[in-house]
């Protein structure tokens, strides 16, 4: 008699781990638009935790991600993602000491992204910029391990098919904006982000992170955790789902993901709880049960330890 499919197996079939990450972190665009600058120019970026998407339209931009760091040169069609926020400055290659413009941030929480349009003289460089706010849900290693700058070259192997077309559409829209243009560029930037993150799942550098989603011996466990964070998963049960011994699974999981299985499970539970508290009217007791805590007191302690506030205070702040 063949083994019966478990409820967890059926639930996992419908879970997309990358989509669940983006769902929990609830991206909202704060500002979107285009910058056209005549040389010599330098744009300083106020330090921000906002996720940044840049698409080079014309000319070249030298991105200096931090003081003293080597510049990253972007050329037409290049896409740059800064998943952990931004600082540093941009320039035209001459690295002038004086700032032509400082990119200041509008108030967050607006319902509609604010348009950005800066034109100075006959432009030698043009780029599209989109800044996105993320929720304050705890970051799991799959996200934390992303590089500070993801650079997809316009003539590189990664920029094919959908990514190329989306980047080109974003450039065209920024040059001739129509009704709801910032909304459209916001959606296009989100698509670029997803396509760039897909490339990260194929990363061959050996560093932990999204590449774990392409590891056939680890991915089933990650999917099960995301499908049902409230289940009482043990290292043994997750190892069994992956067809590995407990010790082999724990070692491979930590190497590929960047964190031990139980620690990852707890962090994902807290991220899920933060989303439920911010977007629903579920009671703290129900949220605790949904993420695997029989004791509401134990859940409150764990939540405060990860987010620095009580579940009720968090709910009030986000409603």
Short mmCIF file of C-alpha atoms in Angstrom, two decimals:
data_model
loop_
_atom_site.label_atom_id
_atom_site.label_comp_id
_atom_site.label_asym_id
_atom_site.label_seq_id
_atom_site.Cartn_x
_atom_site.Cartn_y
_atom_site.Cartn_z
CA UNK A 1 0.00 0.00 0.00
CA UNK A 2 1.61 3.33 -1.08
CA UNK A 3 2.30 5.89 1.67
CA UNK A 4 -0.41 8.47 2.14
CA UNK A 5 0.32 12.07 1.34
CA UNK A 6 0.32 14.17 4.51
CA UNK A 7 -1.58 17.40 5.02
CA UNK A 8 1.78 19.20 5.19
CA UNK A 9 2.86 17.80 1.83
CA UNK A 10 -0.36 19.03 0.23
CA UNK A 11 0.00 22.48 1.85
CA UNK A 12 3.62 22.76 0.74
CA UNK A 13 2.62 22.13 -2.88
CA UNK A 14 0.86 25.51 -2.90
CA UNK A 15 3.60 27.52 -1.19
CA UNK A 16 6.12 29.67 -3.04
CA UNK A 17 8.85 30.56 -0.55
CA UNK A 18 10.08 33.64 -2.40
CA UNK A 19 6.52 34.93 -2.76
CA UNK A 20 5.88 34.34 0.94
CA UNK A 21 8.97 36.41 1.81
CA UNK A 22 7.75 39.34 -0.27
CA UNK A 23 4.26 38.93 1.17
CA UNK A 24 5.51 39.12 4.76
CA UNK A 25 7.74 42.13 4.08
CA UNK A 26 4.89 44.02 2.32
CA UNK A 27 6.74 46.30 -0.09
CA UNK A 28 5.20 49.71 -0.71
CA UNK A 29 6.73 52.28 -3.05
CA UNK A 30 7.50 55.66 -1.52
CA UNK A 31 8.91 57.46 -4.56
CA UNK A 32 9.45 56.61 -8.23
CA UNK A 33 10.73 58.61 -11.17
CA UNK A 34 13.67 59.71 -13.28
CA UNK A 35 16.83 61.76 -12.81
CA UNK A 36 18.56 63.46 -15.80
CA UNK A 37 21.84 65.21 -15.04
CA UNK A 38 24.44 67.13 -17.02
CA UNK A 39 28.11 66.56 -16.10
CA UNK A 40 29.81 67.13 -13.81
CA UNK A 41 27.33 65.89 -11.25
CA UNK A 42 27.19 64.11 -7.92
CA UNK A 43 24.09 62.98 -6.04
CA UNK A 44 24.41 62.22 -2.34
CA UNK A 45 21.98 59.69 -0.89
CA UNK A 46 20.67 60.22 2.59
CA UNK A 47 21.16 57.01 4.58
CA UNK A 48 17.95 55.02 4.36
CA UNK A 49 16.57 51.58 5.10
CA UNK A 50 14.37 51.79 2.01
CA UNK A 51 14.96 49.17 -0.67
CA UNK A 52 16.30 50.85 -3.82
CA UNK A 53 15.84 49.87 -7.47
CA UNK A 54 17.87 51.75 -10.10
CA UNK A 55 17.71 51.31 -13.88
CA UNK A 56 20.29 53.10 -16.01
CA UNK A 57 18.62 54.79 -18.99
CA UNK A 58 21.48 56.67 -20.72
CA UNK A 59 25.13 57.41 -20.06
CA UNK A 60 27.01 56.02 -17.08
CA UNK A 61 26.56 56.25 -13.35
CA UNK A 62 29.25 55.49 -10.78
CA UNK A 63 27.62 54.15 -7.64
CA UNK A 64 29.75 54.45 -4.50
CA UNK A 65 27.79 52.37 -1.95
CA UNK A 66 29.80 53.58 1.06
CA UNK A 67 32.63 55.96 1.81
CA UNK A 68 35.88 54.49 0.50
CA UNK A 69 34.16 51.67 -1.40
CA UNK A 70 34.99 50.84 -4.99
CA UNK A 71 32.43 52.35 -7.40
CA UNK A 72 30.02 50.17 -9.35
CA UNK A 73 29.64 51.42 -12.91
CA UNK A 74 26.17 51.12 -14.43
CA UNK A 75 25.52 51.50 -18.15
CA UNK A 76 22.32 51.70 -20.23
CA UNK A 77 20.00 48.83 -19.38
CA UNK A 78 21.77 47.90 -16.15
CA UNK A 79 19.61 47.15 -13.12
CA UNK A 80 20.82 47.73 -9.56
CA UNK A 81 18.99 46.51 -6.44
CA UNK A 82 20.00 47.61 -2.95
CA UNK A 83 17.90 45.27 -0.77
CA UNK A 84 19.15 46.50 2.61
CA UNK A 85 18.83 50.22 2.05
CA UNK A 86 21.24 52.80 0.71
CA UNK A 87 23.73 55.49 1.48
CA UNK A 88 26.84 56.69 -0.28
CA UNK A 89 26.62 58.70 -3.47
CA UNK A 90 26.37 58.59 -7.27
CA UNK A 91 28.46 60.53 -9.79
CA UNK A 92 29.20 60.83 -13.49
CA UNK A 93 32.72 59.41 -13.38
CA UNK A 94 34.56 62.62 -12.53
CA UNK A 95 33.76 62.20 -8.82
CA UNK A 96 33.34 65.93 -8.15
CA UNK A 97 33.75 66.96 -4.52
CA UNK A 98 30.67 69.17 -4.52
CA UNK A 99 27.16 67.78 -4.38
CA UNK A 100 24.86 68.76 -7.23
CA UNK A 101 21.82 67.36 -5.49
CA UNK A 102 20.92 65.42 -2.36
CA UNK A 103 18.32 62.70 -2.65
CA UNK A 104 16.03 63.41 0.30
CA UNK A 105 13.24 61.09 1.23
CA UNK A 106 9.55 62.03 1.32
CA UNK A 107 7.38 61.04 4.29
CA UNK A 108 6.61 57.32 4.28
CA UNK A 109 3.18 55.81 4.51
CA UNK A 110 1.64 57.74 1.63
CA UNK A 111 -1.07 55.91 -0.30
CA UNK A 112 0.38 56.86 -3.69
CA UNK A 113 4.10 56.91 -4.52
CA UNK A 114 5.42 60.41 -5.01
CA UNK A 115 6.81 61.29 -8.44
CA UNK A 116 10.52 62.01 -8.82
CA UNK A 117 11.73 64.14 -11.71
CA UNK A 118 15.02 65.99 -11.70
CA UNK A 119 16.46 67.52 -14.87
CA UNK A 120 19.58 69.69 -14.90
CA UNK A 121 20.95 70.92 -18.23
CA UNK A 122 21.51 68.66 -21.22
CA UNK A 123 21.67 65.24 -19.58
CA UNK A 124 24.76 63.14 -19.90
CA UNK A 125 23.33 60.49 -17.58
CA UNK A 126 19.77 59.42 -16.91
CA UNK A 127 18.49 56.79 -14.54
CA UNK A 128 15.19 55.62 -13.11
CA UNK A 129 14.90 55.36 -9.35
CA UNK A 130 12.34 53.59 -7.21
CA UNK A 131 12.48 53.49 -3.39
CA UNK A 132 10.40 50.94 -1.50
CA UNK A 133 9.51 50.67 2.16
CA UNK A 134 9.45 47.23 3.79
CA UNK A 135 7.65 46.16 6.93
CA UNK A 136 9.67 45.80 10.12
CA UNK A 137 9.01 42.05 10.32
CA UNK A 138 12.18 40.16 11.34
CA UNK A 139 14.44 39.40 8.40
CA UNK A 140 15.21 35.74 7.81
CA UNK A 141 18.65 34.71 6.54
CA UNK A 142 17.29 34.11 3.03
CA UNK A 143 16.87 37.90 2.88
CA UNK A 144 19.64 39.02 5.23
CA UNK A 145 22.21 37.11 3.19
CA UNK A 146 21.45 39.05 0.01
CA UNK A 147 24.44 41.14 -1.13
CA UNK A 148 24.40 44.86 -0.34
CA UNK A 149 24.26 45.56 -4.08
CA UNK A 150 22.75 43.30 -6.75
CA UNK A 151 24.00 44.46 -10.16
CA UNK A 152 22.52 42.91 -13.31
CA UNK A 153 24.46 44.18 -16.33
CA UNK A 154 22.47 45.21 -19.38
CA UNK A 155 24.66 43.10 -21.62
CA UNK A 156 25.09 40.28 -19.14
CA UNK A 157 23.74 36.75 -19.23
CA UNK A 158 21.18 37.54 -16.52
CA UNK A 159 19.49 40.32 -18.46
CA UNK A 160 17.45 38.24 -20.85
CA UNK A 161 13.78 37.87 -21.67
CA UNK A 162 11.43 39.36 -19.08
CA UNK A 163 14.07 41.34 -17.17
CA UNK A 164 15.25 43.11 -20.31
CA UNK A 165 11.70 43.94 -21.42
CA UNK A 166 10.63 45.19 -17.98
CA UNK A 167 13.72 47.40 -17.62
CA UNK A 168 13.16 48.86 -21.09
CA UNK A 169 9.48 49.51 -20.34
CA UNK A 170 10.40 51.27 -17.09
CA UNK A 171 12.89 53.49 -18.95
CA UNK A 172 10.33 54.35 -21.61
CA UNK A 173 7.63 55.15 -19.07
CA UNK A 174 9.98 57.39 -17.10
CA UNK A 175 10.81 59.38 -20.25
CA UNK A 176 7.16 59.91 -21.22
CA UNK A 177 5.02 59.44 -18.10
CA UNK A 178 1.27 59.05 -18.46
CA UNK A 179 -1.61 58.75 -16.01
CA UNK A 180 -0.74 56.70 -12.92
CA UNK A 181 2.88 56.67 -14.04
CA UNK A 182 4.36 56.29 -10.56
CA UNK A 183 2.02 53.38 -9.91
CA UNK A 184 3.14 51.72 -13.13
CA UNK A 185 6.84 52.26 -12.40
CA UNK A 186 6.28 50.91 -8.90
CA UNK A 187 4.84 47.68 -10.31
CA UNK A 188 7.64 47.40 -12.86
CA UNK A 189 10.24 47.90 -10.12
CA UNK A 190 8.64 45.10 -8.08
CA UNK A 191 8.84 42.81 -11.12
CA UNK A 192 12.51 43.71 -11.59
CA UNK A 193 13.12 42.90 -7.95
CA UNK A 194 11.49 39.48 -8.28
CA UNK A 195 13.46 38.68 -11.44
CA UNK A 196 16.72 39.77 -9.77
CA UNK A 197 15.93 37.61 -6.72
CA UNK A 198 15.29 34.67 -9.02
CA UNK A 199 18.81 35.12 -10.33
CA UNK A 200 20.05 35.01 -6.72
CA UNK A 201 18.55 31.51 -6.34
CA UNK A 202 21.04 30.45 -9.02
CA UNK A 203 24.00 32.06 -7.26
CA UNK A 204 27.14 29.92 -7.41
CA UNK A 205 29.33 31.88 -4.99
CA UNK A 206 28.75 29.39 -2.18
CA UNK A 207 27.47 32.01 0.25
CA UNK A 208 24.24 31.18 2.13
CA UNK A 209 20.95 32.69 1.05
CA UNK A 210 18.36 32.26 -1.66
CA UNK A 211 20.42 29.59 -3.39
CA UNK A 212 19.03 27.26 -0.71
CA UNK A 213 15.69 27.36 -2.55
CA UNK A 214 17.35 25.56 -5.47
CA UNK A 215 18.97 22.93 -3.23
CA UNK A 216 16.86 19.77 -3.61
CA UNK A 217 18.08 18.44 -0.26
CA UNK A 218 17.15 21.57 1.72
CA UNK A 219 14.34 23.30 -0.17
CA UNK A 220 11.61 20.83 0.98
CA UNK A 221 12.26 21.76 4.63
CA UNK A 222 12.15 25.52 3.93
CA UNK A 223 8.90 25.06 2.02
CA UNK A 224 7.34 23.09 4.88
CA UNK A 225 8.32 25.78 7.41
CA UNK A 226 6.79 28.51 5.24
CA UNK A 227 3.70 26.43 4.51
CA UNK A 228 2.90 25.76 8.17
CA UNK A 229 4.96 27.75 10.68
CA UNK A 230 2.54 26.71 13.43
CA UNK A 231 3.42 23.02 13.18
CA UNK A 232 5.71 21.58 15.84
CA UNK A 233 8.58 20.94 13.43
CA UNK A 234 11.65 19.22 14.81
CA UNK A 235 15.04 18.87 13.17
CA UNK A 236 14.28 15.19 12.85
CA UNK A 237 10.94 15.64 11.06
CA UNK A 238 12.41 18.20 8.67
CA UNK A 239 15.41 15.98 8.00
CA UNK A 240 13.06 13.09 7.24
CA UNK A 241 11.15 15.24 4.73
CA UNK A 242 14.46 15.92 2.97
CA UNK A 243 15.62 12.30 3.05
CA UNK A 244 18.66 13.08 5.19
CA UNK A 245 19.93 12.03 8.57
CA UNK A 246 19.40 14.55 11.36
CA UNK A 247 23.08 15.54 11.53
CA UNK A 248 23.59 15.74 7.77
CA UNK A 249 20.44 17.83 7.38
CA UNK A 250 21.35 20.26 10.18
CA UNK A 251 24.83 20.82 8.74
CA UNK A 252 23.62 21.29 5.17
CA UNK A 253 20.76 23.57 6.22
CA UNK A 254 23.05 25.85 8.21
CA UNK A 255 25.57 25.98 5.34
CA UNK A 256 22.99 26.75 2.66
CA UNK A 257 20.59 28.98 4.62
CA UNK A 258 22.97 30.65 7.06
CA UNK A 259 21.16 29.62 10.24
CA UNK A 260 20.29 26.47 12.16
CA UNK A 261 16.87 24.95 11.32
CA UNK A 262 15.23 25.72 14.68
CA UNK A 263 16.50 29.31 14.71
CA UNK A 264 15.17 29.80 11.19
CA UNK A 265 11.80 28.36 12.21
CA UNK A 266 11.53 30.76 15.16
CA UNK A 267 12.50 33.77 13.06
CA UNK A 268 9.94 32.88 10.38
CA UNK A 269 7.29 32.42 13.06
CA UNK A 270 7.99 35.92 14.36
CA UNK A 271 7.90 37.39 10.84
CA UNK A 272 4.56 35.67 10.19
CA UNK A 273 3.20 36.87 13.53
CA UNK A 274 4.25 40.45 12.76
CA UNK A 275 2.34 40.32 9.49
CA UNK A 276 -0.79 38.91 11.14
CA UNK A 277 -0.70 41.53 13.89
CA UNK A 278 -0.22 44.35 11.37
CA UNK A 279 -2.80 43.28 8.80
CA UNK A 280 -5.56 41.47 10.71
CA UNK A 281 -7.65 41.84 13.86
CA UNK A 282 -6.71 38.41 15.18
CA UNK A 283 -6.25 38.30 18.93
CA UNK A 284 -2.77 37.79 20.34
CA UNK A 285 -3.83 34.32 21.50
CA UNK A 286 -4.94 33.34 18.00
CA UNK A 287 -1.75 34.71 16.44
CA UNK A 288 0.30 32.81 19.01
CA UNK A 289 -1.50 29.57 18.13
CA UNK A 290 -1.13 30.23 14.40
CA UNK A 291 2.64 30.37 14.71
CA UNK A 292 3.01 27.35 16.99
CA UNK A 293 2.82 28.68 20.56
CA UNK A 294 0.52 26.93 23.02
CA UNK A 295 1.39 29.50 25.70
CA UNK A 296 0.50 33.12 24.95
CA UNK A 297 3.04 34.21 27.57
CA UNK A 298 5.83 32.31 25.80
CA UNK A 299 4.81 33.92 22.50
CA UNK A 300 4.83 37.39 24.02
CA UNK A 301 8.35 36.84 25.36
CA UNK A 302 9.62 35.55 22.02
CA UNK A 303 7.96 38.36 20.06
CA UNK A 304 9.34 41.07 22.36
CA UNK A 305 12.77 39.51 22.12
CA UNK A 306 12.76 39.75 18.32
CA UNK A 307 10.88 43.02 17.79
CA UNK A 308 11.49 44.94 21.01
CA UNK A 309 7.80 45.48 21.72
CA UNK A 310 4.77 43.50 22.87
CA UNK A 311 2.37 41.97 20.34
CA UNK A 312 -0.46 44.31 21.45
CA UNK A 313 1.72 47.41 21.13
CA UNK A 314 2.85 46.24 17.70
CA UNK A 315 -0.75 45.71 16.59
CA UNK A 316 -1.80 49.19 17.79
CA UNK A 317 1.14 50.86 16.05
CA UNK A 318 0.37 49.28 12.70
CA UNK A 319 -3.42 49.62 12.59
#
